[in-house]
Coordinates of C-alpha atoms in Angstrom, one line a residue:
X1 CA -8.8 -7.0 -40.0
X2 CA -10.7 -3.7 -39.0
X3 CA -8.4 -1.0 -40.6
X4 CA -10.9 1.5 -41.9
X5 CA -10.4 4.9 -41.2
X6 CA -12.6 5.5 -38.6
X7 CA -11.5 2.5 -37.0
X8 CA -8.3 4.6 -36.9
X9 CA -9.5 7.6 -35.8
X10 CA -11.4 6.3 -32.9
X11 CA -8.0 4.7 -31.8
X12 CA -6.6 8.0 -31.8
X13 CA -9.4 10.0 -30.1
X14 CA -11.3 7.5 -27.7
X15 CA -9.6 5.0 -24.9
X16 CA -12.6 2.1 -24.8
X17 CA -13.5 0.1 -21.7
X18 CA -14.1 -3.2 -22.3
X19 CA -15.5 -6.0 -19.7
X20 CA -12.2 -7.0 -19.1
X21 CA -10.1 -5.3 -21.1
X22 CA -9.5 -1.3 -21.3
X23 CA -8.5 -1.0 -25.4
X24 CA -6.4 1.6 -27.0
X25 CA -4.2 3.0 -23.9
X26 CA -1.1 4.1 -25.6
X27 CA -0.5 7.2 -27.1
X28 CA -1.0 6.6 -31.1
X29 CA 0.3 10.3 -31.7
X30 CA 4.0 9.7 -34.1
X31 CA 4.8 9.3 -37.5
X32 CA 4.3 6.1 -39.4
X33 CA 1.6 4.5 -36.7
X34 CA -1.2 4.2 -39.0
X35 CA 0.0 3.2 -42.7
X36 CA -1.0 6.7 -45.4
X37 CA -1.1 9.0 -42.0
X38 CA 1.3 12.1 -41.4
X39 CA 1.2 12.4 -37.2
X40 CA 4.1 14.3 -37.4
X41 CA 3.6 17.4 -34.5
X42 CA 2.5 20.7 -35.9
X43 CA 2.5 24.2 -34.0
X44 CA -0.7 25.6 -35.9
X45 CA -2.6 22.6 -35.3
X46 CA -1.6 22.2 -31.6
X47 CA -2.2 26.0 -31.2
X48 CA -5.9 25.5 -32.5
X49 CA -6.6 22.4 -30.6
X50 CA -4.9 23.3 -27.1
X51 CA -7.5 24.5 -24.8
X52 CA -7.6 24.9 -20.9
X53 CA -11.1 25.2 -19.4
X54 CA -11.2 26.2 -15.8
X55 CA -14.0 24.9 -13.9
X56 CA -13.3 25.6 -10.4
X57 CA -11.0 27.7 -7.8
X58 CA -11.5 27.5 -4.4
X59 CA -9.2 28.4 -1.4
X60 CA -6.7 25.7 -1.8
X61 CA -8.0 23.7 -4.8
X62 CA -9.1 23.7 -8.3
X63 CA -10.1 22.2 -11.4
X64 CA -9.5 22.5 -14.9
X65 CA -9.5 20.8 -18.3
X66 CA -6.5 20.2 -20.0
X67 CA -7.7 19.7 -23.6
X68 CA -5.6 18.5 -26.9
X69 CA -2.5 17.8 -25.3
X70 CA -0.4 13.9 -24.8
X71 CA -0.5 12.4 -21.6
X72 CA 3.0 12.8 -21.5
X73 CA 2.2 16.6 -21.3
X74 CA -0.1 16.4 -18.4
X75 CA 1.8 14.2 -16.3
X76 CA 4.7 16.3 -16.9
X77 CA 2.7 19.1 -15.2
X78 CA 2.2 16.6 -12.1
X79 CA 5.6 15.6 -11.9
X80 CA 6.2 19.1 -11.9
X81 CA 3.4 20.4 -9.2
X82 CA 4.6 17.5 -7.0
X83 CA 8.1 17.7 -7.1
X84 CA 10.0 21.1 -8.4
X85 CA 8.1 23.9 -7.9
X86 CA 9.9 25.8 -4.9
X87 CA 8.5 26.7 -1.2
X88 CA 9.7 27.5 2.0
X89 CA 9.9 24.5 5.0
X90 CA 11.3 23.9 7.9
X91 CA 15.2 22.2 7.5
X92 CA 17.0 22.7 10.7
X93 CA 16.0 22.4 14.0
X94 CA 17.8 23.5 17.4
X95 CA 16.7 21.5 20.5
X96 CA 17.4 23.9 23.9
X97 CA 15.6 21.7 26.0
X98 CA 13.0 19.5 25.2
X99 CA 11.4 17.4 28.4
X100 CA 8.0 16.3 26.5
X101 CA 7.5 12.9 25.6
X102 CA 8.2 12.9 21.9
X103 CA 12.1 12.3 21.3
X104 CA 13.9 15.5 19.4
X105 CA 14.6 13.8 15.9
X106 CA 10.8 12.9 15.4
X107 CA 9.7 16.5 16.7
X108 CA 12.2 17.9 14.1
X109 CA 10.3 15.9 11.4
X110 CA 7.0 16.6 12.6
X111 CA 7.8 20.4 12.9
X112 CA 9.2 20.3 8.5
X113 CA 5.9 18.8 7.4
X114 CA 3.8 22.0 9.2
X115 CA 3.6 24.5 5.9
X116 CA 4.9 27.5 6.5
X117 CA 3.3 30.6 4.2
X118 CA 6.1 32.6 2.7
X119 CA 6.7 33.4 -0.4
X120 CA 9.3 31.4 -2.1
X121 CA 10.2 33.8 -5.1
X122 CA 11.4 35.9 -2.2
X123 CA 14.3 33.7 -0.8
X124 CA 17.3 32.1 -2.5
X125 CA 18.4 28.6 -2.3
X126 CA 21.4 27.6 0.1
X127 CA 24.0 25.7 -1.8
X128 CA 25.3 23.7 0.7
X129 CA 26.6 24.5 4.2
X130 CA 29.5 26.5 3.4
X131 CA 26.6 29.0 2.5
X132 CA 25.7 30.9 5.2
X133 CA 22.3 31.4 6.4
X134 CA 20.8 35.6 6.3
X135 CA 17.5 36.8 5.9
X136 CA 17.9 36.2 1.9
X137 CA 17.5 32.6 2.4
X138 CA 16.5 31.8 5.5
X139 CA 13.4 31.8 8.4
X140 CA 13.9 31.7 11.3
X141 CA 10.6 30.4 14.5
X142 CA 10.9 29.8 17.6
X143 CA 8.8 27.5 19.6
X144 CA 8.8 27.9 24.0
X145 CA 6.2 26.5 25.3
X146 CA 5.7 25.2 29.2
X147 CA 3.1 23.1 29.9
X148 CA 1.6 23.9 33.7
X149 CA -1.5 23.1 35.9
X150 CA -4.4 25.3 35.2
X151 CA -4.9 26.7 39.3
X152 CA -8.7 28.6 38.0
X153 CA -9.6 25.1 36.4
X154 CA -13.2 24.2 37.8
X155 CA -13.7 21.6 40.4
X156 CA -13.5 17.7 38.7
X157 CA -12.6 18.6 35.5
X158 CA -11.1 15.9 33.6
X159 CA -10.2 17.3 29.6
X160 CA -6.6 18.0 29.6
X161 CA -7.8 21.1 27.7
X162 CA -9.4 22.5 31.1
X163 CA -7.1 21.0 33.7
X164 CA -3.6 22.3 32.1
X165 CA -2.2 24.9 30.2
X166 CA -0.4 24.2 27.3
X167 CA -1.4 20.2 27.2
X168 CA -1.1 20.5 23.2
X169 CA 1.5 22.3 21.4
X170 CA 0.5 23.5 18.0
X171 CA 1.8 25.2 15.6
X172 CA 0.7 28.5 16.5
X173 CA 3.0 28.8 19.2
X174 CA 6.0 28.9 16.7
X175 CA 6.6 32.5 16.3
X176 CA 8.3 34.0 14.0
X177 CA 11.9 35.9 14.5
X178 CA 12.4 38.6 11.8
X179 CA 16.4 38.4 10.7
X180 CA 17.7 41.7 9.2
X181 CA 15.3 43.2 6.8
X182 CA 12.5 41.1 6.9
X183 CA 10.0 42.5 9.1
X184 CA 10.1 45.2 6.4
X185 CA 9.9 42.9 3.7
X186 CA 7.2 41.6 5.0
X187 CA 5.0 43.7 7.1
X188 CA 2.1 42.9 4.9
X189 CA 2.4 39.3 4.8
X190 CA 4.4 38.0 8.0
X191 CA 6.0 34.6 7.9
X192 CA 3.6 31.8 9.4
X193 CA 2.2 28.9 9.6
X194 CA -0.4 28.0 7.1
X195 CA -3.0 26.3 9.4
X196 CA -2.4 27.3 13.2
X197 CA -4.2 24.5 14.8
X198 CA -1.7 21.7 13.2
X199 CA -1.3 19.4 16.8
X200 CA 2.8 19.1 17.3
X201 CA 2.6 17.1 20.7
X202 CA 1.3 16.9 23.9
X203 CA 2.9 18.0 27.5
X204 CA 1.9 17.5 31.0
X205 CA 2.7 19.6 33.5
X206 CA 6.4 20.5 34.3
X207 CA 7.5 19.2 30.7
X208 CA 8.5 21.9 28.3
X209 CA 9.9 22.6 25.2
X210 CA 12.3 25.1 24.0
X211 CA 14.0 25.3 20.4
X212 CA 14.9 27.3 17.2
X213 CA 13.4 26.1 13.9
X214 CA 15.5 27.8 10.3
X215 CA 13.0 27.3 6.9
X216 CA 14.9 26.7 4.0
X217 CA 13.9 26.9 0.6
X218 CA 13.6 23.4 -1.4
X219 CA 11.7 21.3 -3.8
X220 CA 9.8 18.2 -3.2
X221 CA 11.7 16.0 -5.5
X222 CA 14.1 16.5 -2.1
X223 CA 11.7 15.9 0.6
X224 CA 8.1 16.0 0.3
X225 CA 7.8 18.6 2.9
X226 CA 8.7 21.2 0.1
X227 CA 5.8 20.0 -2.3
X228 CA 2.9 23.0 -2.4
X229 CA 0.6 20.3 -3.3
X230 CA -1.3 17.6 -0.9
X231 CA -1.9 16.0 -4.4
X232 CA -2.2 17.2 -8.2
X233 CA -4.2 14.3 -10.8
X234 CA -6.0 14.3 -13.4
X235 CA -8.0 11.5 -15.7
X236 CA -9.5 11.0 -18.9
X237 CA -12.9 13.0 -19.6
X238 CA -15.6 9.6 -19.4
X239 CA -17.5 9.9 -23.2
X240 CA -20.6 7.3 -22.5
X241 CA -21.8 6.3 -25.8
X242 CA -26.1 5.1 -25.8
X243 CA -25.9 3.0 -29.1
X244 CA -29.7 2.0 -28.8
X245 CA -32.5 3.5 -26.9
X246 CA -33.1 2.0 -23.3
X247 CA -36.2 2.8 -22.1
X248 CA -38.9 1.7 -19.4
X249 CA -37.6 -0.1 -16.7
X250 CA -34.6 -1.0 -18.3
X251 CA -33.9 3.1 -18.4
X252 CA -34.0 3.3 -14.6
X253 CA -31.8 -0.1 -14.0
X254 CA -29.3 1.4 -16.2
X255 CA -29.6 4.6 -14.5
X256 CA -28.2 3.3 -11.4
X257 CA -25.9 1.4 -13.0
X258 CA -23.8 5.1 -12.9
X259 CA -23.2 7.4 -10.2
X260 CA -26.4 10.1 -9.5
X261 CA -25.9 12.8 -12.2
X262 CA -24.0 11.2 -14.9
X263 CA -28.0 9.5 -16.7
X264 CA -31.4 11.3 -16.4
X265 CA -34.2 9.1 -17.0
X266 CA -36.8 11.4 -18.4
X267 CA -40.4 10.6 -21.0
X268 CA -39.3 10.7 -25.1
X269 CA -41.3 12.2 -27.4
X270 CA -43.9 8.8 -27.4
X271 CA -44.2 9.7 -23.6
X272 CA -41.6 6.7 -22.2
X273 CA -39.2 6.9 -20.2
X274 CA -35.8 7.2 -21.4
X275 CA -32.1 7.2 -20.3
X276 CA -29.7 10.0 -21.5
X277 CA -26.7 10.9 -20.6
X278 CA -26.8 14.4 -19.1
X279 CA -22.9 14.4 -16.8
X280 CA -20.2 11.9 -18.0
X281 CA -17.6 14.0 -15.9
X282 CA -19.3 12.7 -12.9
X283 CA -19.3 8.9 -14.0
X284 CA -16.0 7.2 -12.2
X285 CA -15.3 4.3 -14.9
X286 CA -16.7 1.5 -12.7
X287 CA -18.0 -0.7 -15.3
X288 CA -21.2 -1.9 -13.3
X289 CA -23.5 -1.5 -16.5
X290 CA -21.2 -4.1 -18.4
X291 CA -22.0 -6.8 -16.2
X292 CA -25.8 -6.9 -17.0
X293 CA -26.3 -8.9 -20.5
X294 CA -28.9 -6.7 -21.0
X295 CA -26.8 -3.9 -21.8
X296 CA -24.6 -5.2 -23.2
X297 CA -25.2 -4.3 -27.0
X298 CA -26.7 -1.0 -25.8
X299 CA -24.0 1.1 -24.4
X300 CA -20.1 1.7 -25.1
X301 CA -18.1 3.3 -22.3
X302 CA -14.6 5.4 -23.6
X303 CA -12.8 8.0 -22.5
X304 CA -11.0 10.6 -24.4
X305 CA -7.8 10.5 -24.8
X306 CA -6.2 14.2 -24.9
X307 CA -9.2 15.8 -22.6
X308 CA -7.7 15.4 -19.0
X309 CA -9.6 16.8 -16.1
X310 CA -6.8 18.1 -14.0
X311 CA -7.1 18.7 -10.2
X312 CA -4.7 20.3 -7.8
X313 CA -5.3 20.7 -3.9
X314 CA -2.5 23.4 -2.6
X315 CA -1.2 22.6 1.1
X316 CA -2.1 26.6 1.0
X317 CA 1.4 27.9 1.0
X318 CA 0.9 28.7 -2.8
X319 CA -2.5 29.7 -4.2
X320 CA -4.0 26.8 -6.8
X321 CA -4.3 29.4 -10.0
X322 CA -0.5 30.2 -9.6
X323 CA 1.0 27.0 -9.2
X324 CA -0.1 25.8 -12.8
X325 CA 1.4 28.7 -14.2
X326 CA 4.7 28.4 -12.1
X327 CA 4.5 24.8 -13.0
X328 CA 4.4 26.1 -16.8
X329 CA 7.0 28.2 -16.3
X330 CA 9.6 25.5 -14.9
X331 CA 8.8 23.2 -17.8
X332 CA 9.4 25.6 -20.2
X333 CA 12.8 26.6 -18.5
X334 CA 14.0 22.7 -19.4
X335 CA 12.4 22.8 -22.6
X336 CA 15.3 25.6 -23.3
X337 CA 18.0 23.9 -21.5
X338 CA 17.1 20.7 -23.2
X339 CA 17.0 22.9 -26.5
X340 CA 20.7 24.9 -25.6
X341 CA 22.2 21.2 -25.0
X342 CA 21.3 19.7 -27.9
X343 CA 22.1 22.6 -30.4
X344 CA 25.6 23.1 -28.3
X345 CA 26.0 19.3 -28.8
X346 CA 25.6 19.3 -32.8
X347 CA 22.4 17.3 -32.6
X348 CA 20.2 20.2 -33.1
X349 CA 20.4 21.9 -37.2
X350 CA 20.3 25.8 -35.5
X351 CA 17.8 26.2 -38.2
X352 CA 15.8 24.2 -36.9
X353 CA 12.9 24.3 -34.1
X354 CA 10.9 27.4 -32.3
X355 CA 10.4 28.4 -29.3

């Protein structure tokens, strides 16, 4: 039985793909898992293994690697950017009068899932009904439009857009309705929509729609409509392993085996072509190069198991490079509480433990 102890360590470090198998996919990282090993977590050695590399920000999305941490750790972070870090949505809606085609409940949920860009930190959560609603926690829009017959529209048009007014009803025409002290508050950065071409419905002429929309503050663990994230993911860094040199023809078949980028097919030093692997990141695990025999002895496809390339795409009410930290922040606010319980409990030596 293969027990050596590299066999053991590249349990620990590599997940393997297989044909049909993936090998190795559980966490190995506790005591007593390999016979003569200590796993037991250290501070030191987490603090000099941990690292974050950030390899992109844009507007509303980013990417980073999350390196020397369980997967436990990073989907704790996802569970966390999905679901419980805070944001402002619309909660209650107030029909006036409402004459377009679409009925009022599915207008009220197609009016909460429009993000609305206002800083959460800034408003306090309603607990319940019995607490009143004031310009500490709430936002209030209002949305009149009237939908009429465009009289300077030219002669046989036909697009809706040029023979009406109004036809579509976006989210720009909620306007916002400062309560108390907010249009101080916020003078620099008014409460808005994020995205002010999001289509609500549609109206003909003589239809209308008249209504009061409150934001509320929320998490998406309640409704996804609070989530500041369209999605947050990650996966394992792809580590493509050449175990003999495939050159000639064989180098460009293998090439394409991959997606472009991830193998270079360039001359060796006797002037032949060769493959090498230049981009793992961009290789997506497919496994096509494990269904040519020729191959087959030639290549070994893992990924490593605490480098996770972590990607988050905002909904733009929060900017991507502070919702990791916020996200950081929440879990080490349960870490505490978890930590206060168990120490009030008796289960936790007060001597015991850090921060």
């Amino acid at each position: 039985m293969p027990d050596t102890a590299s066999s053991v360590a590249e349990m620990r470090k590599r997940v393997v793909l297989h044909a049909d198998r993936v090998a190795h996919p559980s966490s190995m990282e506790f005591p007593g898992n390999f016979p003569g090993e200590d796993l037991a977590w250290d501070l030191e050695r987490f603090k000099k293994d941990f690292r974050i590399v950030i390899g992109h920000i844009g507007k509303d999305d980013m990417e980073f690697d999350m390196i020397g941490v369980d997967a436990a750790v990073a989907n704790a972070f996802r569970r966390i950017l999905i679901g419980e870090v805070p944001t402002m949505a619309i909660e209650k809606v107030f029909v006036i009068n409402n004459t377009s085609i679409m009925h009022d409940e599915i207008l009220a949920q197609r009016l909460g899932l429009i993000p609305i860009k206002a800083d959460p930190q800034a408003f306090a959560l309603r607990r319940g009904t019995a607490d009143e609603p004031t310009d500490l926690n709430t936002i209030v829009f209002k949305l009149t439009v009237r939908c009429e017959k465009n009289l300077d529209a030219p002669a046989g048009a036909v697009h809706p857009d040029d023979k009406f007014i109004n036809s579509n009803v976006l989210s720009s025409h909620l306007s916002w309705v400062p309560q108390g002290e907010q249009e101080t508050r916020f003078a620099d950065d008014p409460c808005r929509p994020v995205i002010p071409d999001i289509l609500i419905t549609k109206m003909r002429p003589g239809q209308e729609i008249d209504l009061e929309a409150h934001c509320q503050k929320g998490i998406g663990k309640e409704h996804a409509k609070w989530s500041p994230v369209a999605t947050a993911s990650y996966r394992l860094l792809p580590d493509i392993q050449i175990l003999k040199p495939i050159t000639g023809d064989a180098a460009t078949r293998f090439a394409k085996c991959f997606p472009p980028g991830v193998i270079a097919v360039s001359p060796n030093a006797a002037g032949i072509p060769e493959a090498t692997v230049v981009n793992p990141r961009k290789d997506t695990v497919s496994r096509e190069v494990l269904r040519h025999a020729e191959f087959e002895d030639k290549v070994r496809l893992t990924r490593i198991r605490d480098h996770f390339i972590f990607s988050i795409e905002s909904t733009g009410i929060i900017r991507p490079e502070k919702l990791f930290p916020e996200a950081a922040n929440i879990l080490i606010k349960k870490c505490k509480a978890l930590k206060a319980a168990l120490a009030a409990s008796g289960a936790l030596d007060s001597g015991a433990g850090g921060e």
